[in-house]
JSON list of C-alpha atoms and ligand atoms in Angstrom, two decimals:
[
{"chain": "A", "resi": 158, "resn": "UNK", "atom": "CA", "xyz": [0.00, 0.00, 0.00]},
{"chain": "A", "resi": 159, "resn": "UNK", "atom": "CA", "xyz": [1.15, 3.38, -0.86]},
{"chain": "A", "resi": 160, "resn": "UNK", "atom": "CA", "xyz": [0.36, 5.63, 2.29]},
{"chain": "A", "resi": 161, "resn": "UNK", "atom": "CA", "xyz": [0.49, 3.59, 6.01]},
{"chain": "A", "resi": 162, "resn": "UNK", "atom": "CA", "xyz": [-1.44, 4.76, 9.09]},
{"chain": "A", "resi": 163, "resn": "UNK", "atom": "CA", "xyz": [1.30, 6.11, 11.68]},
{"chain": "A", "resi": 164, "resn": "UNK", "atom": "CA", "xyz": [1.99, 4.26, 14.89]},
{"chain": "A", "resi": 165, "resn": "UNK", "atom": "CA", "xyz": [1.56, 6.86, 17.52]},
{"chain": "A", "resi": 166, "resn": "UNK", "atom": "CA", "xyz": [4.76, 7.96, 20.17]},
{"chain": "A", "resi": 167, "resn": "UNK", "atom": "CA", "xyz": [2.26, 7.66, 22.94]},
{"chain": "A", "resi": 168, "resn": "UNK", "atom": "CA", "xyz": [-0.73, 5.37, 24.41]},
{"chain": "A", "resi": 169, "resn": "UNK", "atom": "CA", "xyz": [-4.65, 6.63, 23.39]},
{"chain": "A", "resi": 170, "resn": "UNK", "atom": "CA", "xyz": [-5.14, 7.25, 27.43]},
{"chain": "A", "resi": 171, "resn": "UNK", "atom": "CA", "xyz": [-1.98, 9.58, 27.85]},
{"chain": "A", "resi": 172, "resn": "UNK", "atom": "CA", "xyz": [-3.11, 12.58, 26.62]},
{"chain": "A", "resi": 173, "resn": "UNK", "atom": "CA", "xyz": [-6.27, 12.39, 28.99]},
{"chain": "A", "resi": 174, "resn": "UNK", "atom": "CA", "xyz": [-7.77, 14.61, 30.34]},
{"chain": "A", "resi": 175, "resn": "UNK", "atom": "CA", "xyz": [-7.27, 16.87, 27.52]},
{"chain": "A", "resi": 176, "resn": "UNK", "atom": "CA", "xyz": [-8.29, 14.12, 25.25]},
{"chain": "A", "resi": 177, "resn": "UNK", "atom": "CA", "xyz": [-9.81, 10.98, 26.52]},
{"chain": "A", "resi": 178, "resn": "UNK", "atom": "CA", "xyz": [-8.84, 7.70, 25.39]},
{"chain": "A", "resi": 179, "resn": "UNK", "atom": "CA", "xyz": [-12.10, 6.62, 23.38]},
{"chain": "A", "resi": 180, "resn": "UNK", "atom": "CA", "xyz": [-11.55, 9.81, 21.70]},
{"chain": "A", "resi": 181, "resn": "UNK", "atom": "CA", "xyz": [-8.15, 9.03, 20.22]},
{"chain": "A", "resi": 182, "resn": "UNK", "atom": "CA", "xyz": [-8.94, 5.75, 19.54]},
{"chain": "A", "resi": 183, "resn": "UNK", "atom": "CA", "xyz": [-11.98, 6.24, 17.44]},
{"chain": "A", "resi": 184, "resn": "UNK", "atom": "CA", "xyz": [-10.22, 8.96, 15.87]},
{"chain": "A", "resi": 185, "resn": "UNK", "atom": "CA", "xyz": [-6.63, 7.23, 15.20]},
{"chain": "A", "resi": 186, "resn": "UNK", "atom": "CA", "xyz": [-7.93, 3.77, 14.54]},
{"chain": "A", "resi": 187, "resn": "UNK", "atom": "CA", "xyz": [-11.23, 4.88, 12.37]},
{"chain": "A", "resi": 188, "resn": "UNK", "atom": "CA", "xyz": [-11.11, 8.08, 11.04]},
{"chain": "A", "resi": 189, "resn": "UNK", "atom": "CA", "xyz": [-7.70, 8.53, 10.14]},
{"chain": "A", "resi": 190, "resn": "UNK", "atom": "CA", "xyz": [-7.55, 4.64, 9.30]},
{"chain": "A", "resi": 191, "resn": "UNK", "atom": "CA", "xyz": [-10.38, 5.63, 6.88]},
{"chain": "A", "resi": 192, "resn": "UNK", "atom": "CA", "xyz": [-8.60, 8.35, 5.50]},
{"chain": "A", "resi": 193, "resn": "UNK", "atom": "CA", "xyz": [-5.41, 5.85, 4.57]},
{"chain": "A", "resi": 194, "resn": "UNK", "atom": "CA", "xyz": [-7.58, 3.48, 3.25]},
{"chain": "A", "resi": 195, "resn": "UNK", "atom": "CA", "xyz": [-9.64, 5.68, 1.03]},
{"chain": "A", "resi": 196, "resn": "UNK", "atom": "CA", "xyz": [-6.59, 7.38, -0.21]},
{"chain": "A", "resi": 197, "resn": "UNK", "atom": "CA", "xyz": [-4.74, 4.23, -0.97]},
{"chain": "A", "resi": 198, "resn": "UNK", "atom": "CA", "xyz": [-7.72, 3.15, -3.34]},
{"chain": "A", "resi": 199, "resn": "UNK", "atom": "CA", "xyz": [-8.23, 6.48, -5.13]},
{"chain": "A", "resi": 200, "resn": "UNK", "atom": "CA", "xyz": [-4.37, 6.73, -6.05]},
{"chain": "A", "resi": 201, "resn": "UNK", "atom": "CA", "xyz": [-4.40, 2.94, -7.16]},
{"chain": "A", "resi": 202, "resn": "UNK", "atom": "CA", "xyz": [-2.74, 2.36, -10.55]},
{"chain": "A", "resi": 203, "resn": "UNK", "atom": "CA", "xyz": [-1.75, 6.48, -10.81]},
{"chain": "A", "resi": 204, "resn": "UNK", "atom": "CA", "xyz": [1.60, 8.08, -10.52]},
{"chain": "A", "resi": 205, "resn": "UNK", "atom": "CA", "xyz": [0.47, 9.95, -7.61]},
{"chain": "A", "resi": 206, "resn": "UNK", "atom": "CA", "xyz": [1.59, 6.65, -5.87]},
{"chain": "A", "resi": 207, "resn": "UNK", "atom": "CA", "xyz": [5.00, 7.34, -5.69]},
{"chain": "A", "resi": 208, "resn": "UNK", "atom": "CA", "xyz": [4.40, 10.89, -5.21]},
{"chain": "A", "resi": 209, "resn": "UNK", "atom": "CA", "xyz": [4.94, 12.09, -1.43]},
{"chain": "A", "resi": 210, "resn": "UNK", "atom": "CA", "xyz": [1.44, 13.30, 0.35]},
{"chain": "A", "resi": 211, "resn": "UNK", "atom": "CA", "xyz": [3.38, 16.85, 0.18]},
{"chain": "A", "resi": 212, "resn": "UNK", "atom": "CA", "xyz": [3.86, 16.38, -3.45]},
{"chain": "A", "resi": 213, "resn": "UNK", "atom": "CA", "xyz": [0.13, 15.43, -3.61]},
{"chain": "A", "resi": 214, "resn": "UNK", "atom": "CA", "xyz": [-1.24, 18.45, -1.45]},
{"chain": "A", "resi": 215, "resn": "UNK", "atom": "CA", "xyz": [0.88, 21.07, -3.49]},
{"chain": "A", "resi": 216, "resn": "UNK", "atom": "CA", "xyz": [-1.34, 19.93, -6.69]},
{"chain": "A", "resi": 217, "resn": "UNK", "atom": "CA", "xyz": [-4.32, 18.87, -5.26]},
{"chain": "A", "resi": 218, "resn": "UNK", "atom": "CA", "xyz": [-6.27, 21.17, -8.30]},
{"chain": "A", "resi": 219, "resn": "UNK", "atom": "CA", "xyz": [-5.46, 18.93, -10.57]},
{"chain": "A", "resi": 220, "resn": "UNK", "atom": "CA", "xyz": [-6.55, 15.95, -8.41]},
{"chain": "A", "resi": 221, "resn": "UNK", "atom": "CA", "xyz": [-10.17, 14.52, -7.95]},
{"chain": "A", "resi": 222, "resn": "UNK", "atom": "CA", "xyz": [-12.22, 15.20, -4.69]},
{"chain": "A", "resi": 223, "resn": "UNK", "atom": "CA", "xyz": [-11.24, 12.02, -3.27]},
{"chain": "A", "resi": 224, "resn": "UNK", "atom": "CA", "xyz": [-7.69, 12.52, -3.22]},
{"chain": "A", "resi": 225, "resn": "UNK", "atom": "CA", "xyz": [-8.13, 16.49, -1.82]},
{"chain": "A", "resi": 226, "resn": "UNK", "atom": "CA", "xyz": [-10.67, 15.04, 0.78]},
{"chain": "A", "resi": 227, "resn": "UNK", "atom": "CA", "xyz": [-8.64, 11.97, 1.84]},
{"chain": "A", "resi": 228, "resn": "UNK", "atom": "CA", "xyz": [-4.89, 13.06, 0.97]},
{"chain": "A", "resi": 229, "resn": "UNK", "atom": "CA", "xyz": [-5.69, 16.07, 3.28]},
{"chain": "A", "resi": 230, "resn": "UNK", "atom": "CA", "xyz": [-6.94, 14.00, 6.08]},
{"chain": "A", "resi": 231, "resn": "UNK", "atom": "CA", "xyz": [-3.80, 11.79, 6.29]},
{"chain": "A", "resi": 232, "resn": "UNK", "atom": "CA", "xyz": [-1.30, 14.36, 6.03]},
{"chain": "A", "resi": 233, "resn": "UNK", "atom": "CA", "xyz": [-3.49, 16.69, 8.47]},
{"chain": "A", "resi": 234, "resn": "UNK", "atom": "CA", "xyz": [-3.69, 13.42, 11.30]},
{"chain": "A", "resi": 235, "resn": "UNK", "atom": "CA", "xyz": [-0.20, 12.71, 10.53]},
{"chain": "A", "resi": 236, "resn": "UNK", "atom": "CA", "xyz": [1.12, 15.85, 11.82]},
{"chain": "A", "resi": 237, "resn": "UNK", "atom": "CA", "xyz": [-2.01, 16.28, 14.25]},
{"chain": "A", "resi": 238, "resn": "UNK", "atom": "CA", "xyz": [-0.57, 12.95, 16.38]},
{"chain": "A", "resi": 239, "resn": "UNK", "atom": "CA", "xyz": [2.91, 14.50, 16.34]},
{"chain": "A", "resi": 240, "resn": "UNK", "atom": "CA", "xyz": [2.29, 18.35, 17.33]},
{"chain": "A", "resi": 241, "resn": "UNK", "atom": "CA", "xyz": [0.56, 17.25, 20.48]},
{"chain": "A", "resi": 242, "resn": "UNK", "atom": "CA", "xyz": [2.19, 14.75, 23.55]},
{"chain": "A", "resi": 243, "resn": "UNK", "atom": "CA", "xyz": [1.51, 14.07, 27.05]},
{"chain": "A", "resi": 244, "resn": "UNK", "atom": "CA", "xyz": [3.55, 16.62, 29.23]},
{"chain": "A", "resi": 245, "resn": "UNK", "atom": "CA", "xyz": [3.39, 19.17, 26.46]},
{"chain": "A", "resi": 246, "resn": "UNK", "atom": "CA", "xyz": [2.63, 22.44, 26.48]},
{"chain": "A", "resi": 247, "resn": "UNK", "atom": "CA", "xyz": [3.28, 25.49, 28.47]},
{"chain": "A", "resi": 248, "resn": "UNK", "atom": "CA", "xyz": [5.09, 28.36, 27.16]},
{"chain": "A", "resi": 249, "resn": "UNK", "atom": "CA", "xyz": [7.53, 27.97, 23.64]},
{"chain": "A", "resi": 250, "resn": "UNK", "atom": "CA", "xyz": [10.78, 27.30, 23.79]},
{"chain": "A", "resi": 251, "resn": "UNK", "atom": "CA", "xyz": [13.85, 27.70, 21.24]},
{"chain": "A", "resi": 252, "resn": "UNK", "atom": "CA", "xyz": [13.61, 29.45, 18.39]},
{"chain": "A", "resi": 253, "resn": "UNK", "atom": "CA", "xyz": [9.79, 28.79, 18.07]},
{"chain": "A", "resi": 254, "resn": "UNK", "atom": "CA", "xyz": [9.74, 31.47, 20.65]},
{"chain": "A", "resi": 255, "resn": "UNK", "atom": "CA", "xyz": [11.50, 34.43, 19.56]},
{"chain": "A", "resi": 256, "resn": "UNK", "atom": "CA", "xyz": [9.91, 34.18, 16.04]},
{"chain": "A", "resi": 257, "resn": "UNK", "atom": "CA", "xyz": [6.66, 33.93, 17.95]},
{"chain": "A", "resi": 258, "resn": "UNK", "atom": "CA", "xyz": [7.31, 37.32, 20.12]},
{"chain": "A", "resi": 259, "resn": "UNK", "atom": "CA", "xyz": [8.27, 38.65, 16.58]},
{"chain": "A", "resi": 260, "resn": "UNK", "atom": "CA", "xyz": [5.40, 37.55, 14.71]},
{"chain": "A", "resi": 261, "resn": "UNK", "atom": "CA", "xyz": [2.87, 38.43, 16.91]},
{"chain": "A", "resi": 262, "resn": "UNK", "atom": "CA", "xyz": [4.06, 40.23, 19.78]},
{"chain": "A", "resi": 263, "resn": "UNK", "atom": "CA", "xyz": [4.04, 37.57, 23.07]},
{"chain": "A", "resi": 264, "resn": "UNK", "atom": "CA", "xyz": [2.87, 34.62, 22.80]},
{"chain": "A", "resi": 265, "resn": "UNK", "atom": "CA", "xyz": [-0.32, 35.14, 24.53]},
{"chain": "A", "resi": 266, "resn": "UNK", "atom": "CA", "xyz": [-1.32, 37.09, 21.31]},
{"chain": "A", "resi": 267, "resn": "UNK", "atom": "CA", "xyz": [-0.14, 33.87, 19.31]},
{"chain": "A", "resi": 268, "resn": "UNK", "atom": "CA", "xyz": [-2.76, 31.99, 21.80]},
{"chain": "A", "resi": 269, "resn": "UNK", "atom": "CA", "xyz": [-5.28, 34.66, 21.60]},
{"chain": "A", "resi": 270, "resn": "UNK", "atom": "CA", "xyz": [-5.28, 34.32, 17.43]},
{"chain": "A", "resi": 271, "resn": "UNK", "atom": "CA", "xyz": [-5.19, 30.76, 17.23]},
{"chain": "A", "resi": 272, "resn": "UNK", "atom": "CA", "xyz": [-8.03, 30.17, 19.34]},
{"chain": "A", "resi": 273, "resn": "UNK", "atom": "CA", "xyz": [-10.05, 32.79, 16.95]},
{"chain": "A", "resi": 274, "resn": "UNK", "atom": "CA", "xyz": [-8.98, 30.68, 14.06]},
{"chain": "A", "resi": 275, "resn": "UNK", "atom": "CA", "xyz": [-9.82, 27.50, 15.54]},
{"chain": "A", "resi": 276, "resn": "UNK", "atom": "CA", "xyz": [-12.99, 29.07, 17.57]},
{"chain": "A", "resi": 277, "resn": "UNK", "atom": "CA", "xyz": [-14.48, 31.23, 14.31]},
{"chain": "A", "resi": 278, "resn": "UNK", "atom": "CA", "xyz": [-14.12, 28.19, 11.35]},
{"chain": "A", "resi": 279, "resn": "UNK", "atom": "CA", "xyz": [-17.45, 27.60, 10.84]},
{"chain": "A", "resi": 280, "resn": "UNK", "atom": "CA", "xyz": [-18.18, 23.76, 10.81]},
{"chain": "A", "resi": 281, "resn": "UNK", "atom": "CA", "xyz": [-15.53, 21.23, 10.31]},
{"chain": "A", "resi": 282, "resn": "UNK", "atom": "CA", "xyz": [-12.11, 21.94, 9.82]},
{"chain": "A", "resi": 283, "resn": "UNK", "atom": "CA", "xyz": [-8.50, 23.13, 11.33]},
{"chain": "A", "resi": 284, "resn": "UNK", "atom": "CA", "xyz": [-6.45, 26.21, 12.42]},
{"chain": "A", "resi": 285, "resn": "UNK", "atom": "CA", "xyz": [-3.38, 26.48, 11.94]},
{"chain": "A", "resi": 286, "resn": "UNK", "atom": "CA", "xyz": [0.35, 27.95, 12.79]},
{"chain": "A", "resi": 287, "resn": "UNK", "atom": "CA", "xyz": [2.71, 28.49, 9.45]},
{"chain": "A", "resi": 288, "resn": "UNK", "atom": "CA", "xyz": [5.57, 29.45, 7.64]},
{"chain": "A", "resi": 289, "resn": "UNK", "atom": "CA", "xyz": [4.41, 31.98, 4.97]},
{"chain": "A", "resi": 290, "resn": "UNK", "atom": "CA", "xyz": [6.92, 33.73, 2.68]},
{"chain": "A", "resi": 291, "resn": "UNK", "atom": "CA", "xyz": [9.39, 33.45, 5.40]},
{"chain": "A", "resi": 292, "resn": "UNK", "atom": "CA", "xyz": [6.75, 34.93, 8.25]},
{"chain": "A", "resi": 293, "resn": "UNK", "atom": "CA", "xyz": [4.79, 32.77, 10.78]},
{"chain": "A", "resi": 294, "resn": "UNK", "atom": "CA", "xyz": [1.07, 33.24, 10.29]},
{"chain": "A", "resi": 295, "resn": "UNK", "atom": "CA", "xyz": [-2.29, 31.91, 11.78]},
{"chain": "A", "resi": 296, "resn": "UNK", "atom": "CA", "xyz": [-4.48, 30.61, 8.89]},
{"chain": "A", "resi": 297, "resn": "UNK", "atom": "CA", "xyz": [-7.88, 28.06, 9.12]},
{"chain": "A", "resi": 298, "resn": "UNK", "atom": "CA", "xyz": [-8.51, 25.66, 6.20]},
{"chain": "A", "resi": 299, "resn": "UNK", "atom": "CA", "xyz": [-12.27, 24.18, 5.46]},
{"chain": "A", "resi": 300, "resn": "UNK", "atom": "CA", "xyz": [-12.89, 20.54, 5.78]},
{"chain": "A", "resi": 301, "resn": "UNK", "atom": "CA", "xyz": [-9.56, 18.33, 5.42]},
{"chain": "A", "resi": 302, "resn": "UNK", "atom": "CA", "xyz": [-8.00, 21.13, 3.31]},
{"chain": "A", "resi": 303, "resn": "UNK", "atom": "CA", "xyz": [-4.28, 22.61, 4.50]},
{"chain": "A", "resi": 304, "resn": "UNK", "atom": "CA", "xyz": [-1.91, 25.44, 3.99]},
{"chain": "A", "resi": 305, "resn": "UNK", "atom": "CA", "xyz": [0.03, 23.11, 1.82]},
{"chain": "A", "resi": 306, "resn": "UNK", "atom": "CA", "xyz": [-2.33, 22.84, -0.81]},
{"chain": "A", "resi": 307, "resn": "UNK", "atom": "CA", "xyz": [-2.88, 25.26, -4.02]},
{"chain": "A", "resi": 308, "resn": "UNK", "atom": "CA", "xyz": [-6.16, 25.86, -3.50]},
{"chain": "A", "resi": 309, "resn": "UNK", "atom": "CA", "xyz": [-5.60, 27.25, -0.26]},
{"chain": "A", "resi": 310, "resn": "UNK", "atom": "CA", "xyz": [-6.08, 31.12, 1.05]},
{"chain": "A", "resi": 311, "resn": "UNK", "atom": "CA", "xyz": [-3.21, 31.33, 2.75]},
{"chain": "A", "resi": 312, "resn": "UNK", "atom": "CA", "xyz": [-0.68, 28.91, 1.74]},
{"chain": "A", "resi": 313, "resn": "UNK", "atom": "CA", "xyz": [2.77, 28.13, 3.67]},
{"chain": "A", "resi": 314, "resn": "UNK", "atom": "CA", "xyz": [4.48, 25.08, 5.46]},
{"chain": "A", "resi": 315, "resn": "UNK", "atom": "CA", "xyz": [2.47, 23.67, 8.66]},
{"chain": "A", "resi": 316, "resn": "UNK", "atom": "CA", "xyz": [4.43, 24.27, 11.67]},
{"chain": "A", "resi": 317, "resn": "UNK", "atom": "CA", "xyz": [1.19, 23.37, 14.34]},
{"chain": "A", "resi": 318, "resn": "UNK", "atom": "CA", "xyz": [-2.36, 22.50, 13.68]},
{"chain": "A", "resi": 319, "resn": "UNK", "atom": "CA", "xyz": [-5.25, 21.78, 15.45]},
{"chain": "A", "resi": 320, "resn": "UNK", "atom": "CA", "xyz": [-8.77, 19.75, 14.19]},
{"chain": "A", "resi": 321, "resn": "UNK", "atom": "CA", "xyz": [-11.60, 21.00, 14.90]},
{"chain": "A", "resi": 322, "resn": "UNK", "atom": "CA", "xyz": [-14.25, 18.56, 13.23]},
{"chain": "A", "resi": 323, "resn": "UNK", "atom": "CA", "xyz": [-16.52, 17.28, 16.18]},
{"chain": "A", "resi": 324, "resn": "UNK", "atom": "CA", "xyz": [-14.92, 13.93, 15.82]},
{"chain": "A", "resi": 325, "resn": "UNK", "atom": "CA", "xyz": [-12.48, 14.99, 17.40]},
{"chain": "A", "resi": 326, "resn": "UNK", "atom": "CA", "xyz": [-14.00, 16.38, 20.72]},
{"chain": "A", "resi": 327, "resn": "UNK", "atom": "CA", "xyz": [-17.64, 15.65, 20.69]},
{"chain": "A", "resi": 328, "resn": "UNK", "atom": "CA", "xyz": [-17.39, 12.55, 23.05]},
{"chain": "A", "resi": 329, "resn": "UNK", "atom": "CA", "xyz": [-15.68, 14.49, 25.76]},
{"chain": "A", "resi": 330, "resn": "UNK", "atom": "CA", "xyz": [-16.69, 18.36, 25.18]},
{"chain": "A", "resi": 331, "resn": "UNK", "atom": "CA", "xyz": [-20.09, 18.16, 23.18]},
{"chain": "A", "resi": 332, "resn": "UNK", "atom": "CA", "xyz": [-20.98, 21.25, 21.82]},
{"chain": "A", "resi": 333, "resn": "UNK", "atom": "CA", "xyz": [-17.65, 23.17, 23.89]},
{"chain": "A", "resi": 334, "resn": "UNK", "atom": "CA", "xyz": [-15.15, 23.25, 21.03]},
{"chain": "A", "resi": 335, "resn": "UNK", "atom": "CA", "xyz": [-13.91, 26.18, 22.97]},
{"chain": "A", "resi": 336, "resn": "UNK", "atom": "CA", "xyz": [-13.23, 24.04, 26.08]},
{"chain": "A", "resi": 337, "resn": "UNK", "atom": "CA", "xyz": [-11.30, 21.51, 23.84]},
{"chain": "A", "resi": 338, "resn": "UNK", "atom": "CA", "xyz": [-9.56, 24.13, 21.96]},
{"chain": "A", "resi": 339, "resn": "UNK", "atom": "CA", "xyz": [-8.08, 25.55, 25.79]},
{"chain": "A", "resi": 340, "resn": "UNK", "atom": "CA", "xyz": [-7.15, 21.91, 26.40]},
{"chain": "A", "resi": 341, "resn": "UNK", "atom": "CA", "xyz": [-4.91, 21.76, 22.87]},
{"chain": "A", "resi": 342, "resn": "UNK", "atom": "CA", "xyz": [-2.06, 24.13, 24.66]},
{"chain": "A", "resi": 343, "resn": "UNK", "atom": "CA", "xyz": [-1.74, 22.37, 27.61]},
{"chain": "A", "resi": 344, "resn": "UNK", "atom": "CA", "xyz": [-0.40, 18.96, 24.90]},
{"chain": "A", "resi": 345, "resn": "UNK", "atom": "CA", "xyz": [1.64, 21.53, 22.29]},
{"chain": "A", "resi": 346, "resn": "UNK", "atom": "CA", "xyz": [4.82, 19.58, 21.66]},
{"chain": "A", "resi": 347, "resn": "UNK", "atom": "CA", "xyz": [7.20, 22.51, 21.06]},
{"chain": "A", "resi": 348, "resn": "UNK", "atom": "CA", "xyz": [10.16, 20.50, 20.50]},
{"chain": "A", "resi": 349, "resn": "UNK", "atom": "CA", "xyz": [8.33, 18.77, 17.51]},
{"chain": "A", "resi": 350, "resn": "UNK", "atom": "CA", "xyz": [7.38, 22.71, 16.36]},
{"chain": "A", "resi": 351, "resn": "UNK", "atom": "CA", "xyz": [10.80, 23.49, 16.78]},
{"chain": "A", "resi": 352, "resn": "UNK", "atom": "CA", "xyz": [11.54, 20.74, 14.19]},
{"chain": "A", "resi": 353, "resn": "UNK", "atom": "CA", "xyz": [9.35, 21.72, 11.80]},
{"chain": "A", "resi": 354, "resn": "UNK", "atom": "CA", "xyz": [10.27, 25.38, 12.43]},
{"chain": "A", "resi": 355, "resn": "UNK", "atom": "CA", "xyz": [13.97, 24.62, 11.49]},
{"chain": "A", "resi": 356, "resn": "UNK", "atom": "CA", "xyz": [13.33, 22.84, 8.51]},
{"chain": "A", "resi": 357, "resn": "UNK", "atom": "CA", "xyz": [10.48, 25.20, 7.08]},
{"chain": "A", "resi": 358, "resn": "UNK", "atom": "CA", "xyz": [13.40, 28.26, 6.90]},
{"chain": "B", "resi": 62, "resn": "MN3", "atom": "MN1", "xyz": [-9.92, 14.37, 12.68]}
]
């Protein structure tokens, strides 16, 4: 098979009581399963097979729905299972930080936009923290859409993002997205942002 559902760093009941357990599972082992799955059959027997899922988000126009809907949702999860950890968050460290303070003043501000980005997109979808012509911006992409793709608003390279489809709460929070969205900074994995941040330059 062409794409492979990622083996995650950390159990489904470690990131409680952020996230609780039943929540990851059904959301590691289902929906992002899914997502694999229904990838792997709609790039059967086309090039896009050896492409990367990068490669495959920066054309996604010329791709059918399918690929957008499902390519999207396995790079998203991918880096969604990474970004967050058990003993995470708290205040940025590295370089993550100073291009923070730079970007948008302290990072409270950084918190304060993100959780309009994740609070304000209407329906399902994901905020997000990027690289964009050299600057770190917050963005928000529709469905499983991300800054990586061409058909995006604002485009760049995904440092953090967050989900914000119901799956990936409603158990736990119901209707509270805003509750769940607090919860996200106390799992940031900085060092992982770092990472990302490094390589994005
Ligand atoms: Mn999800």
């Amino acid at each position: 098979m062409a794409f492979e559902l990622p083996k995650l760093n950390y159990e489904y009941t470690a990131l409680e009581p952020n996230i609780d357990a039943k929540t990851m599972e059904i959301h590691h082992s289902k929906h992002h399963n899914a997502y694999v799955t229904n990838l792997n059959l709609a790039v059967a027997g086309t090039d896009l097979e050896k492409q990367s899922i990068e490669e495959i988000c920066a054309h996604i126009s010329k791709h059918p729905a399918a690929v957008r809907n499902n390519g999207g949702g396995h790079y998203n999860h991918s880096l969604f299972w990474k970004v967050i950890t058990p003993n995470g968050g708290g205040v940025p460290t590295g370089n993550i930080a100073n291009a923070i303070n730079t970007a948008f003043g302290s990072y409270e501000k950084f918190k304060e936009d993100f959780t309009k980005a994740a609070t304000t997109r209407f329906g399902s979808g994901w905020a997000w923290l990027v690289v964009h012509d050299g600057n770190l911006v917050v963005t928000s992409t529709p469905n499983q859409d991300n800054p990586l793709m061409d058909i995006a608003d604002v485009k760049g390279t995904p440092l953090l993002g967050l989900d914000v489809w119901e799956h990936a709460y409603y158990l736990h929070y119901q209707n509270r997205r805003p509750e769940y969205i607090a919860s996200f900074f106390n799992l940031i994995n900085w060092a992982e942002v770092n990472e990302r941040f490094a390589k994005a330059k």
